[in-house]
PDB file of C-alpha atoms in Angstrom:
ATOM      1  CA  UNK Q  27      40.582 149.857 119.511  1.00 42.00           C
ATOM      2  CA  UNK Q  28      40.965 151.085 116.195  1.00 43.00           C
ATOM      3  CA  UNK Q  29      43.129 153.771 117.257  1.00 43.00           C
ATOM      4  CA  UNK Q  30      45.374 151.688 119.233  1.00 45.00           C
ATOM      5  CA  UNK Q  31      45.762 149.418 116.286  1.00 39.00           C
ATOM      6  CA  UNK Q  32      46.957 152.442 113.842  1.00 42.00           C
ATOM      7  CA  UNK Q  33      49.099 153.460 116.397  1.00 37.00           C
ATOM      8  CA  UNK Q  34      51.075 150.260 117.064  1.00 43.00           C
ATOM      9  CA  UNK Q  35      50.995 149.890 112.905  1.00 44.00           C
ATOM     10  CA  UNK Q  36      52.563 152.957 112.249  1.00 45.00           C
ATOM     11  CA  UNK Q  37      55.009 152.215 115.351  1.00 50.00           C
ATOM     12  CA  UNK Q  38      55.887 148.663 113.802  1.00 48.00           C
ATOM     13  CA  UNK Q  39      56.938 150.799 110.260  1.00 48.00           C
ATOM     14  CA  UNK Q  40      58.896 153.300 112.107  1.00 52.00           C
ATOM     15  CA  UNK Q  41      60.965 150.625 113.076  1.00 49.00           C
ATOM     16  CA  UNK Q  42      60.885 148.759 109.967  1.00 52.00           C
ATOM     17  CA  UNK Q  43      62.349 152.063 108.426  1.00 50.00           C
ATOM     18  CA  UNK Q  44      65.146 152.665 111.429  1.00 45.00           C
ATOM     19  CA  UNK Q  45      66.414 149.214 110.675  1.00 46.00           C
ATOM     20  CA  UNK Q  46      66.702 149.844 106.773  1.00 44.00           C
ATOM     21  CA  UNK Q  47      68.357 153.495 107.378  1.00 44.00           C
ATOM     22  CA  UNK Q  48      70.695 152.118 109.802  1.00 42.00           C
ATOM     23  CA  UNK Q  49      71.498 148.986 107.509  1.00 42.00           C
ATOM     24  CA  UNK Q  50      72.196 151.465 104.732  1.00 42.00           C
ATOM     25  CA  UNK Q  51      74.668 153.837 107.333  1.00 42.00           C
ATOM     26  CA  UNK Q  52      76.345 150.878 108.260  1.00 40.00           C
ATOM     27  CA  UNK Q  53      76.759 149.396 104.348  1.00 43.00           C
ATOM     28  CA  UNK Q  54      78.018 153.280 103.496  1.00 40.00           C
ATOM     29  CA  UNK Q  55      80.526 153.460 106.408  1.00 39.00           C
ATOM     30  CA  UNK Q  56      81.663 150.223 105.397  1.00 40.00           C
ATOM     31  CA  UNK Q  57      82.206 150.915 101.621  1.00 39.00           C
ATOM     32  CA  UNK Q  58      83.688 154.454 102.307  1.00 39.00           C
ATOM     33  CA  UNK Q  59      86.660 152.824 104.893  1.00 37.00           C
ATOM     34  CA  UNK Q  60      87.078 150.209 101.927  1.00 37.00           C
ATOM     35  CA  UNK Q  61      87.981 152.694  99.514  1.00 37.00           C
ATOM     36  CA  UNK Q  62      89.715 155.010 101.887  1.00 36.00           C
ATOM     37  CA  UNK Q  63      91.643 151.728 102.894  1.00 37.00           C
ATOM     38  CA  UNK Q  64      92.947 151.452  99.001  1.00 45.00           C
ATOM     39  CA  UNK Q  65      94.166 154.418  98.849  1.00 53.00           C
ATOM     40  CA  UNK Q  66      97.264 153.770 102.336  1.00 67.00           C
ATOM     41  CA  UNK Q  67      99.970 150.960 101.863  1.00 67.00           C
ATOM     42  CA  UNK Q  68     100.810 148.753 104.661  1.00 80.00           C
ATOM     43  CA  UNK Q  69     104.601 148.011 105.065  1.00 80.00           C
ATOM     44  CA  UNK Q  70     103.250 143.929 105.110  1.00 79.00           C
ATOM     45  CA  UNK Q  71     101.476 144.329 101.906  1.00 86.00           C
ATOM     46  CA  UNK Q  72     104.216 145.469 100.009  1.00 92.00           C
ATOM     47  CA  UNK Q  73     105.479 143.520  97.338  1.00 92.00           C
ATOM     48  CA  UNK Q  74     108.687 141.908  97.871  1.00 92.00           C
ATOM     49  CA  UNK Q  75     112.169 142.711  95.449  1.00 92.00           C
ATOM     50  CA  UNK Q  76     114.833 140.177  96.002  1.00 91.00           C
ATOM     51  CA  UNK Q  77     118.289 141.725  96.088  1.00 91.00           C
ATOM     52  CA  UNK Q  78     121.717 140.463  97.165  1.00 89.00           C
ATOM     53  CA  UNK Q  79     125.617 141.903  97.289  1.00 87.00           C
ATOM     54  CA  UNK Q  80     127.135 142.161  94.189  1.00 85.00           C
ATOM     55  CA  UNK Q  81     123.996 142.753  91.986  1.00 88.00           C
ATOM     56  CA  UNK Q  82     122.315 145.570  90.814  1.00 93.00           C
ATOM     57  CA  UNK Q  83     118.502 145.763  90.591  1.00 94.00           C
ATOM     58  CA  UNK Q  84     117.142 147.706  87.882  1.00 95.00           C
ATOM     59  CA  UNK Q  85     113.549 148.940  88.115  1.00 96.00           C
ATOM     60  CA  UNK Q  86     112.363 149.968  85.090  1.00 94.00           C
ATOM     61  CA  UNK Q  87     109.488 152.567  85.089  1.00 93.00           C
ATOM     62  CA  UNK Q  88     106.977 153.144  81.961  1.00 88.00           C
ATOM     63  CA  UNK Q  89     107.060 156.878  82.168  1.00 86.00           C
ATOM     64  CA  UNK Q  90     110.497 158.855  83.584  1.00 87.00           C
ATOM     65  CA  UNK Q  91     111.103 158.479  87.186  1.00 91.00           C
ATOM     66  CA  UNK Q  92     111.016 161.868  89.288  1.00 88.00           C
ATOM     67  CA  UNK Q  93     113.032 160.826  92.111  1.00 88.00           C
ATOM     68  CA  UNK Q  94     113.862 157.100  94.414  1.00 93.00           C
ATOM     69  CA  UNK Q  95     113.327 156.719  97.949  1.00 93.00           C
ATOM     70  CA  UNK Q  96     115.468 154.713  99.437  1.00 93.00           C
ATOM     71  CA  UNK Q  97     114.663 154.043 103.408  1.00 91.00           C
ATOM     72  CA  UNK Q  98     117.774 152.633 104.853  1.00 89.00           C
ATOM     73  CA  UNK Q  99     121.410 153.608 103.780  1.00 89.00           C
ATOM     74  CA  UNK Q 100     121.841 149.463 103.563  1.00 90.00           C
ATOM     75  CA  UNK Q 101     120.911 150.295  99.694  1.00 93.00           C
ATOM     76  CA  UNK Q 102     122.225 152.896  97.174  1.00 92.00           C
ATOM     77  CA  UNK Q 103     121.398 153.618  94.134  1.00 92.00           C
ATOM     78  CA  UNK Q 104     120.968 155.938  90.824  1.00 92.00           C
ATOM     79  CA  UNK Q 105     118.841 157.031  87.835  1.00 92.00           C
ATOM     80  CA  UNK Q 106     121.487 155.707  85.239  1.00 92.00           C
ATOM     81  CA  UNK Q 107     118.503 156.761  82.128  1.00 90.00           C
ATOM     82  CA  UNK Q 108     115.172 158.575  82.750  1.00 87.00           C
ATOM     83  CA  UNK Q 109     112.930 155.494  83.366  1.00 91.00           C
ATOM     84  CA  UNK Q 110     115.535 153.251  84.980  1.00 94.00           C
ATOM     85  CA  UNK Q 111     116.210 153.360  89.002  1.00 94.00           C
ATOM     86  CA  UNK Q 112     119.363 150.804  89.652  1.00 95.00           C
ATOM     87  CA  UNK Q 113     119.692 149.536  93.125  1.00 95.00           C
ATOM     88  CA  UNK Q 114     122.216 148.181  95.215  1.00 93.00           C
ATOM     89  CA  UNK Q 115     123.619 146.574  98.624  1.00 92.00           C
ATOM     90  CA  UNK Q 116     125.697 149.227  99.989  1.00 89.00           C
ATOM     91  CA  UNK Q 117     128.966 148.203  99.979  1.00 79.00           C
ATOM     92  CA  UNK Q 118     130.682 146.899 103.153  1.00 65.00           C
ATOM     93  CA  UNK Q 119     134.320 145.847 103.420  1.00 58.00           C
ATOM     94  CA  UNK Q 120     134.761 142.187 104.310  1.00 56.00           C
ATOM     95  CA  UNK Q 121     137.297 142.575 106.931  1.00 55.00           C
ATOM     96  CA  UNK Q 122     137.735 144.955 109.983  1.00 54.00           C
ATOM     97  CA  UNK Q 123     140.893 147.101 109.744  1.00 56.00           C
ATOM     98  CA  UNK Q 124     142.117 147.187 112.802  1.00 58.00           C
ATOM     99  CA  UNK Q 125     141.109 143.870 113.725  1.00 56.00           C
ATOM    100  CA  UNK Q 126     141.385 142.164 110.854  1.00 52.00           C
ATOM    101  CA  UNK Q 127     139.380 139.474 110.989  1.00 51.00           C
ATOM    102  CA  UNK Q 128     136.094 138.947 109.112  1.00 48.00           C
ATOM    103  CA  UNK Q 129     133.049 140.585 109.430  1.00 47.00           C
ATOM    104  CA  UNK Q 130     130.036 138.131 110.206  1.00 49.00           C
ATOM    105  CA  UNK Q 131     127.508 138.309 107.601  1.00 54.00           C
ATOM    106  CA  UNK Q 132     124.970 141.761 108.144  1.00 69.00           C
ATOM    107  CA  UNK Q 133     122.098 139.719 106.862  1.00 80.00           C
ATOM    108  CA  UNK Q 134     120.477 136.541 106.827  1.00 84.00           C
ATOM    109  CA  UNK Q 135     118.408 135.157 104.281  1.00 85.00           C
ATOM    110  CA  UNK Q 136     114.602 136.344 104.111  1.00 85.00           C
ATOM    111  CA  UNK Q 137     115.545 139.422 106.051  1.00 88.00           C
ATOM    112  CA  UNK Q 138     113.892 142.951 105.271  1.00 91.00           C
ATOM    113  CA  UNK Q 139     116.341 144.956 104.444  1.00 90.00           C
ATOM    114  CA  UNK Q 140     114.029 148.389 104.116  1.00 92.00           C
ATOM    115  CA  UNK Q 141     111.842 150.128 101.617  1.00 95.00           C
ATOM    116  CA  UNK Q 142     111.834 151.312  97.947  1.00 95.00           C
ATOM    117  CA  UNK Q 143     109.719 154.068  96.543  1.00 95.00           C
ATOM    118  CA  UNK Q 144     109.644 155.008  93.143  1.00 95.00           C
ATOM    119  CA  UNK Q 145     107.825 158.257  91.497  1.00 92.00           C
ATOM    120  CA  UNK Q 146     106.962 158.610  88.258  1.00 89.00           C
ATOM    121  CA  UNK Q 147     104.932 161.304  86.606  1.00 82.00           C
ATOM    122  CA  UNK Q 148     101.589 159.924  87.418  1.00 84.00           C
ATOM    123  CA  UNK Q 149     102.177 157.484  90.002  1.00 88.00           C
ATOM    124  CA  UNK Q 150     103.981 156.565  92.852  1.00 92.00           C
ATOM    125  CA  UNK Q 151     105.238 152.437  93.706  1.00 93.00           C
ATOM    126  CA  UNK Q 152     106.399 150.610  96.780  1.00 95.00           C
ATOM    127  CA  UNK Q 153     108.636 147.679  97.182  1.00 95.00           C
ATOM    128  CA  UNK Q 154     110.107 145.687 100.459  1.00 94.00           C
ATOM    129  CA  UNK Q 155     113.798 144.644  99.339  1.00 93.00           C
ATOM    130  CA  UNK Q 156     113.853 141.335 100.521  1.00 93.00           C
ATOM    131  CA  UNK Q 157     117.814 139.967 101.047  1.00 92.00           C
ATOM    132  CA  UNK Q 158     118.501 136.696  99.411  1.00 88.00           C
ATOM    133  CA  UNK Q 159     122.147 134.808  99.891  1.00 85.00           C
ATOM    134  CA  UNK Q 160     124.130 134.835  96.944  1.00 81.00           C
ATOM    135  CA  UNK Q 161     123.943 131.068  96.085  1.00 79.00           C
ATOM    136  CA  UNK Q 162     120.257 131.929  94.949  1.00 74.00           C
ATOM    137  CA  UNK Q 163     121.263 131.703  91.098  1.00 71.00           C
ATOM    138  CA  UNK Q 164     116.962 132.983  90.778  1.00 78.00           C
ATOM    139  CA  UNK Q 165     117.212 136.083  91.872  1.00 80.00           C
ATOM    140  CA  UNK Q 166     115.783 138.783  89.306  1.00 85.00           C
ATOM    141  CA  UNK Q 167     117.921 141.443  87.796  1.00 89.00           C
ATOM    142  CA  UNK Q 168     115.409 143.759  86.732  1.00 92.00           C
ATOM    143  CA  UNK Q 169     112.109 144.168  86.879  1.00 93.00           C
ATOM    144  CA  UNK Q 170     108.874 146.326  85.042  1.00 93.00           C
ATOM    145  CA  UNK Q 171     106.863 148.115  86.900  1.00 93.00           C
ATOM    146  CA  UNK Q 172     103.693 146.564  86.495  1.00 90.00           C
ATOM    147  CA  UNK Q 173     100.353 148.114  86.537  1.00 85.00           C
ATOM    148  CA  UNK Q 174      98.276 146.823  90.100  1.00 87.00           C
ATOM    149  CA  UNK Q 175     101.749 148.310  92.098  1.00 90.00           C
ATOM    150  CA  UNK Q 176     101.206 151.800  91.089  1.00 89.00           C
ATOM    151  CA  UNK Q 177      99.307 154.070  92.660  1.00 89.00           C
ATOM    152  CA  UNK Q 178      97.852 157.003  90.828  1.00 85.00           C
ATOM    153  CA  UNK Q 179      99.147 160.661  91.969  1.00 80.00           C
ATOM    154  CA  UNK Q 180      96.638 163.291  91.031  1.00 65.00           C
ATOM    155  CA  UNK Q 181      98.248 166.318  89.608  1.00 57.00           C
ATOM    156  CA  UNK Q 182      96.805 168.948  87.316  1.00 54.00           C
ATOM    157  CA  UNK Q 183      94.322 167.605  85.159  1.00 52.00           C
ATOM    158  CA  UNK Q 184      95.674 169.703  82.439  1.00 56.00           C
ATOM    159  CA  UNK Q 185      99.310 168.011  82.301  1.00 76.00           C
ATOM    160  CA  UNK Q 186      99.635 164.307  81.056  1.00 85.00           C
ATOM    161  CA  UNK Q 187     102.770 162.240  81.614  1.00 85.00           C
ATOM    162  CA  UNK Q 188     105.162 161.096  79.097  1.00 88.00           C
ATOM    163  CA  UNK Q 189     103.193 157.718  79.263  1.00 87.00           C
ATOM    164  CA  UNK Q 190      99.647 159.071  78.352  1.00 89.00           C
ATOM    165  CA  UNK Q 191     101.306 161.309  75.912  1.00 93.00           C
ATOM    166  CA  UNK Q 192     102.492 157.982  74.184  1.00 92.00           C
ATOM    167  CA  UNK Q 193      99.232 156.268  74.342  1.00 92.00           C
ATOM    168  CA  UNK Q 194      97.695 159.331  72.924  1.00 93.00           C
ATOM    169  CA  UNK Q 195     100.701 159.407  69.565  1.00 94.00           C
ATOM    170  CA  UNK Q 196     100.123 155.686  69.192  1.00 93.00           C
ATOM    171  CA  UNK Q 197      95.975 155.865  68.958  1.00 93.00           C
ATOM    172  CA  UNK Q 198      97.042 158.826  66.010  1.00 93.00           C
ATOM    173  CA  UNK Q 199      99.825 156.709  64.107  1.00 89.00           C
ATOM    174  CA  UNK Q 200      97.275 153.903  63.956  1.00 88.00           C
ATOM    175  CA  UNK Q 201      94.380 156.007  62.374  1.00 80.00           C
ATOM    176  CA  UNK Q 202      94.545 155.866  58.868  1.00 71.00           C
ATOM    177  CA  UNK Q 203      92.589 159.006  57.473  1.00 67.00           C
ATOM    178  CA  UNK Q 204      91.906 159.563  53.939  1.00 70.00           C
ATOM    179  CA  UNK Q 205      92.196 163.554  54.085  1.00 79.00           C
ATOM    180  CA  UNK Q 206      94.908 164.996  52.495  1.00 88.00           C
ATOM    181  CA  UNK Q 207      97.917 166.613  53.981  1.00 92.00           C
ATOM    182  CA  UNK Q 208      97.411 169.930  55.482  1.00 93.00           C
ATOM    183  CA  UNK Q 209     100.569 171.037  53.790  1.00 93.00           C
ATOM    184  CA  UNK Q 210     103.157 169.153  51.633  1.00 94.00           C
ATOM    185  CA  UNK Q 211     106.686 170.358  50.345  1.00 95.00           C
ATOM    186  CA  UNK Q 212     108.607 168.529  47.934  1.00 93.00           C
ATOM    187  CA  UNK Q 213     112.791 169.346  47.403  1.00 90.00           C
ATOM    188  CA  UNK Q 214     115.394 167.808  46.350  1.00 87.00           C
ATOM    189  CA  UNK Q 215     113.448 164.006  45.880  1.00 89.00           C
ATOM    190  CA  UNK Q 216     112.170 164.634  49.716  1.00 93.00           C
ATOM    191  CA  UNK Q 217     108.695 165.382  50.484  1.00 94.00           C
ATOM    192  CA  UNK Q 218     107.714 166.746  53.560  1.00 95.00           C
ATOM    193  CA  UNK Q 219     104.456 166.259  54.910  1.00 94.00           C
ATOM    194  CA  UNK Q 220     101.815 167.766  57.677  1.00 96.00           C
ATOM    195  CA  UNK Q 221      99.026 164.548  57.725  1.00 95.00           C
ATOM    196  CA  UNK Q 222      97.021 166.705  60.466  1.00 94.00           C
ATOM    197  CA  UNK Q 223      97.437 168.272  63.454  1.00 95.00           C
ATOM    198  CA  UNK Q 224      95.388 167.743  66.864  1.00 94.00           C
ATOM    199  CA  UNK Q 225      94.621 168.958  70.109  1.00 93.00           C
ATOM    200  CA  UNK Q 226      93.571 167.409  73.277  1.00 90.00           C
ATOM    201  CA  UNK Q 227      93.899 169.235  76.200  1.00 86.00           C
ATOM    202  CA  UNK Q 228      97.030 172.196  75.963  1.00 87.00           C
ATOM    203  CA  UNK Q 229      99.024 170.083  74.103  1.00 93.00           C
ATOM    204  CA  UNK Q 230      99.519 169.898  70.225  1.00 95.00           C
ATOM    205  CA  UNK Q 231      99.929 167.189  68.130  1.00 96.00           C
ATOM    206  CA  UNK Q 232     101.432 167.450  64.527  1.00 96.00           C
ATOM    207  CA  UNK Q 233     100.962 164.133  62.436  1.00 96.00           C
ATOM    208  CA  UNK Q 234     103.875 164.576  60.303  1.00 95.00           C
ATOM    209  CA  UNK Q 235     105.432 162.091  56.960  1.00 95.00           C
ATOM    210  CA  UNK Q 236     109.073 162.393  55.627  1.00 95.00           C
ATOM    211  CA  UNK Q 237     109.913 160.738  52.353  1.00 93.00           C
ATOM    212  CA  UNK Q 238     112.590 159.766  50.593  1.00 90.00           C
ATOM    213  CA  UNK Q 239     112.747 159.400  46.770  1.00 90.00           C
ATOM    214  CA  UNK Q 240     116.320 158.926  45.967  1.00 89.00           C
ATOM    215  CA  UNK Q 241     118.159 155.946  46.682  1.00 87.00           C
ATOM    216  CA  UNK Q 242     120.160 157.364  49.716  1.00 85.00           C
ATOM    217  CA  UNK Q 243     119.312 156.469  52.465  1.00 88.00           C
ATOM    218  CA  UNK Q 244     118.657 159.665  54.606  1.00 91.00           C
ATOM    219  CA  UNK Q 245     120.211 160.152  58.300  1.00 90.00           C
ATOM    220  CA  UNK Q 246     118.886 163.192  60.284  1.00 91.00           C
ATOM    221  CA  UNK Q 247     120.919 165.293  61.878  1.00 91.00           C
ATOM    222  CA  UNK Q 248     118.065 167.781  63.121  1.00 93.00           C
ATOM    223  CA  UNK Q 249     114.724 168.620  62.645  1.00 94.00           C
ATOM    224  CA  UNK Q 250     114.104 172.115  63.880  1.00 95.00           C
ATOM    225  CA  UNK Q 251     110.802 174.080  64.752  1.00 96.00           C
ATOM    226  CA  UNK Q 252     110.392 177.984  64.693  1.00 95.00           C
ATOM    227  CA  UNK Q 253     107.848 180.586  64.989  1.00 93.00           C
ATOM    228  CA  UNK Q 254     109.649 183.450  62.491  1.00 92.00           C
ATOM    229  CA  UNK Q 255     108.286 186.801  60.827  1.00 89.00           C
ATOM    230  CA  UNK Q 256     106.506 185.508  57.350  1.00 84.00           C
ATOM    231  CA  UNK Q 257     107.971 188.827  55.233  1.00 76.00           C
ATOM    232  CA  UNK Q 258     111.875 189.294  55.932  1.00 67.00           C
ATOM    233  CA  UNK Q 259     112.911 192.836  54.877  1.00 54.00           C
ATOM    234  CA  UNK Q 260     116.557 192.413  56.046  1.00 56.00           C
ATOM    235  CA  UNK Q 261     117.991 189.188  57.480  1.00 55.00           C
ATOM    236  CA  UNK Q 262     118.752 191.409  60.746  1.00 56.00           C
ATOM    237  CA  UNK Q 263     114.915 192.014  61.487  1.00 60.00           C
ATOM    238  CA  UNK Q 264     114.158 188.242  61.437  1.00 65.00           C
ATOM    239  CA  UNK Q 265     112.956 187.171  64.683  1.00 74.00           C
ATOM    240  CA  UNK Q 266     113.313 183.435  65.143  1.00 84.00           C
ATOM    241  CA  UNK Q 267     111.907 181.716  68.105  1.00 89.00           C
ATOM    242  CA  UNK Q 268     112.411 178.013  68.329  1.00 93.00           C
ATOM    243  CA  UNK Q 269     110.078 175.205  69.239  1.00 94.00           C
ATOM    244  CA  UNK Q 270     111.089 172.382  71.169  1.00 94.00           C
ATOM    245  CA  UNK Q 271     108.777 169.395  71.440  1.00 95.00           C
ATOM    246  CA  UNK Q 272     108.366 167.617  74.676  1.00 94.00           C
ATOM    247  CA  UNK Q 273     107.875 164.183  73.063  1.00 94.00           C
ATOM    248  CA  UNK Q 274     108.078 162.855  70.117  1.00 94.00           C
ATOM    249  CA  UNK Q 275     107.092 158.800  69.459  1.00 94.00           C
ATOM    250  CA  UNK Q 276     109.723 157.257  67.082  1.00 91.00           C
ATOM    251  CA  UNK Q 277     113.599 158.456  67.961  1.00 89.00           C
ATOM    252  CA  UNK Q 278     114.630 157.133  64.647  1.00 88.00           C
ATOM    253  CA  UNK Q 279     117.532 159.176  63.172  1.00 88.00           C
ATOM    254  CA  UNK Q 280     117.591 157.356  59.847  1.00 89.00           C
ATOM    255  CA  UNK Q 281     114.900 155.560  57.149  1.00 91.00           C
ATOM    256  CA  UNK Q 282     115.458 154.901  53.773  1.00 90.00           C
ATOM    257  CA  UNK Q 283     112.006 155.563  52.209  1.00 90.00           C
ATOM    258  CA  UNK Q 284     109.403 156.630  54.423  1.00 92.00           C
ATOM    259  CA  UNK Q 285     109.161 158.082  58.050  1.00 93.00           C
ATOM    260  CA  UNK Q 286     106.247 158.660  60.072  1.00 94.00           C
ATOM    261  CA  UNK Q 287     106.226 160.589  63.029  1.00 95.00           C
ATOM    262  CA  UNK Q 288     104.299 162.349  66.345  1.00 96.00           C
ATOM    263  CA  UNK Q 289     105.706 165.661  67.805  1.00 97.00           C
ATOM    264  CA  UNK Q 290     104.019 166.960  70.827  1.00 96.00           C
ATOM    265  CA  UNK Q 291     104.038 170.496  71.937  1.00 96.00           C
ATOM    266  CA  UNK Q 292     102.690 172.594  74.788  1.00 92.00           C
ATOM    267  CA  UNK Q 293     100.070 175.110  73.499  1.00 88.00           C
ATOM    268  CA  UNK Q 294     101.291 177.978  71.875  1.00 88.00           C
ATOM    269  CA  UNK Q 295     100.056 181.185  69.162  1.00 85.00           C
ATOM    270  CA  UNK Q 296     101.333 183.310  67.131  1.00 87.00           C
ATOM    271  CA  UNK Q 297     100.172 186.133  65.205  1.00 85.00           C
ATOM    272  CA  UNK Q 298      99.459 186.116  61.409  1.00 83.00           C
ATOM    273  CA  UNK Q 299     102.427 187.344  60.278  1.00 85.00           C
ATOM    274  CA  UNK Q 300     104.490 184.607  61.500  1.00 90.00           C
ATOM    275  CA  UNK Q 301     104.631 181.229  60.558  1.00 93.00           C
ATOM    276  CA  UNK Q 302     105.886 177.873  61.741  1.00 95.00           C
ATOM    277  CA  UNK Q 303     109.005 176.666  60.097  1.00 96.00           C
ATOM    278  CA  UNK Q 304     109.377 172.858  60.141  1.00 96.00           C
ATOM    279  CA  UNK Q 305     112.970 172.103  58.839  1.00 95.00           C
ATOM    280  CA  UNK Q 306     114.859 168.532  58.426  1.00 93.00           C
ATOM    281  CA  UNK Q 307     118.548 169.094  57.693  1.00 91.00           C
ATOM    282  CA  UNK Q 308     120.413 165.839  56.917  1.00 88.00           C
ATOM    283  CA  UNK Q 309     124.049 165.174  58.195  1.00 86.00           C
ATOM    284  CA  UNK Q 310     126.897 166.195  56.364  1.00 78.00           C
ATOM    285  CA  UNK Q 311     128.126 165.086  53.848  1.00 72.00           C
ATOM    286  CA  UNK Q 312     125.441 165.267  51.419  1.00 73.00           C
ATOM    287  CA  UNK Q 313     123.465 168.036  54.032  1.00 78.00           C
ATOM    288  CA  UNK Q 314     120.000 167.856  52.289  1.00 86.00           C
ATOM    289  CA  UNK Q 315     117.737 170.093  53.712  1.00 91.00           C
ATOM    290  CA  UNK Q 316     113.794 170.995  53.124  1.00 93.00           C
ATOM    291  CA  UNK Q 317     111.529 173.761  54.663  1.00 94.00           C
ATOM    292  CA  UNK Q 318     108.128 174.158  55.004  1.00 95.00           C
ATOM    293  CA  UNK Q 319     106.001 176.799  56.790  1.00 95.00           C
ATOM    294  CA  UNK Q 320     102.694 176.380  58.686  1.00 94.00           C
ATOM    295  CA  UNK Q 321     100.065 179.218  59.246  1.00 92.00           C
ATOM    296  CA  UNK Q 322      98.421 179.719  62.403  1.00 90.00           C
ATOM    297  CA  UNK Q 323      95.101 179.136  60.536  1.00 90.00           C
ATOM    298  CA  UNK Q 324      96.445 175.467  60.183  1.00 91.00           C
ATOM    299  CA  UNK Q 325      96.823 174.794  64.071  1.00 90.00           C
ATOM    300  CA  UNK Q 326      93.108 176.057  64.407  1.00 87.00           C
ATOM    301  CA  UNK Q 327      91.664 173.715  62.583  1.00 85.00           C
ATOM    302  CA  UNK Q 328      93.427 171.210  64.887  1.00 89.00           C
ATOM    303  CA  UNK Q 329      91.226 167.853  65.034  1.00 87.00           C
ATOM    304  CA  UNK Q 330      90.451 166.343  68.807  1.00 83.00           C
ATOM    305  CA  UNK Q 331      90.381 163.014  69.561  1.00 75.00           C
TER     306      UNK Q 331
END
């Protein structure tokens, strides 16, 4: 009896245990088709864009767009700036030719007229354009690209989008550190200044003030970075390379006083006997112009953040 009664306990747990592990299974099968279910789009889900003839939709993007899908040749469109896709109705002629009579309207109002995909650097968004009569005096012109319609697109973890890159210049320009400059040139009542430099990732950072002491205002005409030989025997050995940032925060080309800026750069090196040469040239007439050079030492000490 005793034996019979451990047996039918130990029965009564193995099934207390199936139950659990198949109540678990069932909860991860579950969670796992919920998040592979975020990650597709559903034509019906999509939000809607009203458009109509005769206006164009602008979609504004917060990083540059890559390319526009458009899925019907019932819309056109362009990239008229780097974040800005403008869409359109394509246009159809109101009368027949050879019959000439009018054409009956090709949509009615509420119809789908087709799909709009727009990729940015790190994301990709979907829209169903949505026709609307012309009497609709609501009907958006443009729109932002909000947040909860993008979906992330996961590229190499070592390259950041124009967006992120942003982000990452705006948490800098609102530190406020109390080391001094790295380096600091003064000429002709400008001052040039390298507040820090920093890494994250490959990309470089250079923290950089511009001041102006006189009481001209000061319009840039370029500011130029180059890797060049630090000892010039003759101007003909002088090996110049130049440095072109792939963002930069402000786009100011004029201040009056002070000017703070973020220039971002891929990662690069260069041996000790070059140096970087930062140069700000003014426009002409007055053409002021101040230097100043940047060991490789300097870039090493590069804070993260």
């Amino acid at each position: 009896m005793k034996s019979n009664l451990k047996i039918h306990k130990t029965n009564k747990k193995n099934k207390r245990m199936k139950t659990i592990f198949y109540t678990l299974l069932l909860f991860t099968a579950q969670f796992l088709t919920a998040q592979t279910a975020t990650k597709e789009q559903i034509i019906s889900d999509l939000p809607e864009l009203e458009i109509t003839e005769g206006i164009n939709l602008h979609i504004i993007s917060p990083e540059p767009i890559q390319y526009v899908d458009l899925s019907t040749d019932k819309l056109t469109g362009d990239l008229p700036a780097a974040n800005i896709g403008r869409i359109k109705i394509t246009d159809i002629p109101e009368t027949d030719p050879k019959e000439k009579i009018k054409v009956p309207p090709v949509f009615l109002n509420g119809n789908k007229i087709g799909v709009i995909t727009v990729v940015g650097q790190s994301f990709i968004a979907q829209y169903k354009a949505v026709y609307r009569s012309p009497e609709n005096l609501n009907i958006v012109t443009n729109i932002h690209i909000q947040p909860e319609d993008m979906q992330p697109i996961e590229f190499d973890k070592m390259s950041f989008s124009n967006f992120e890159l942003r982000n990452f210049a705006m948490d800098i320009i609102q530190y406020k550190s109390e080391k001094k400059p790295i380096r600091e040139e003064k000429n002709l009542k400008l001052k040039i200044r390298l507040n820090n430099v920093y890494v994250r990732s490959d990309y470089i950072f250079l923290d950089m003030t511009f001041q102006n002491n006189s009481n001209l205002s000061y319009d840039i005409e370029d500011l130029k970075f180059s890797i060049e030989d630090k000892k010039i025997h003759k101007a003909t050995n002088n090996q110049s390379i130049e440095l072109t940032p792939i963002f930069w925060l402000n786009q100011n080309k004029h201040f009056r006083k002070n000017f703070r800026n973020i220039y971002v750069f891929k990662k690069f090196t260069y041996p000790n006997s070059k140096v970087m040469v930062i140069r700000l040239i003014e426009e002409q007439l007055s053409g002021r112009t101040i230097e100043m050079k940047v060991n490789y030492s300097d870039i090493l000490k590069a804070d993260t953040f």
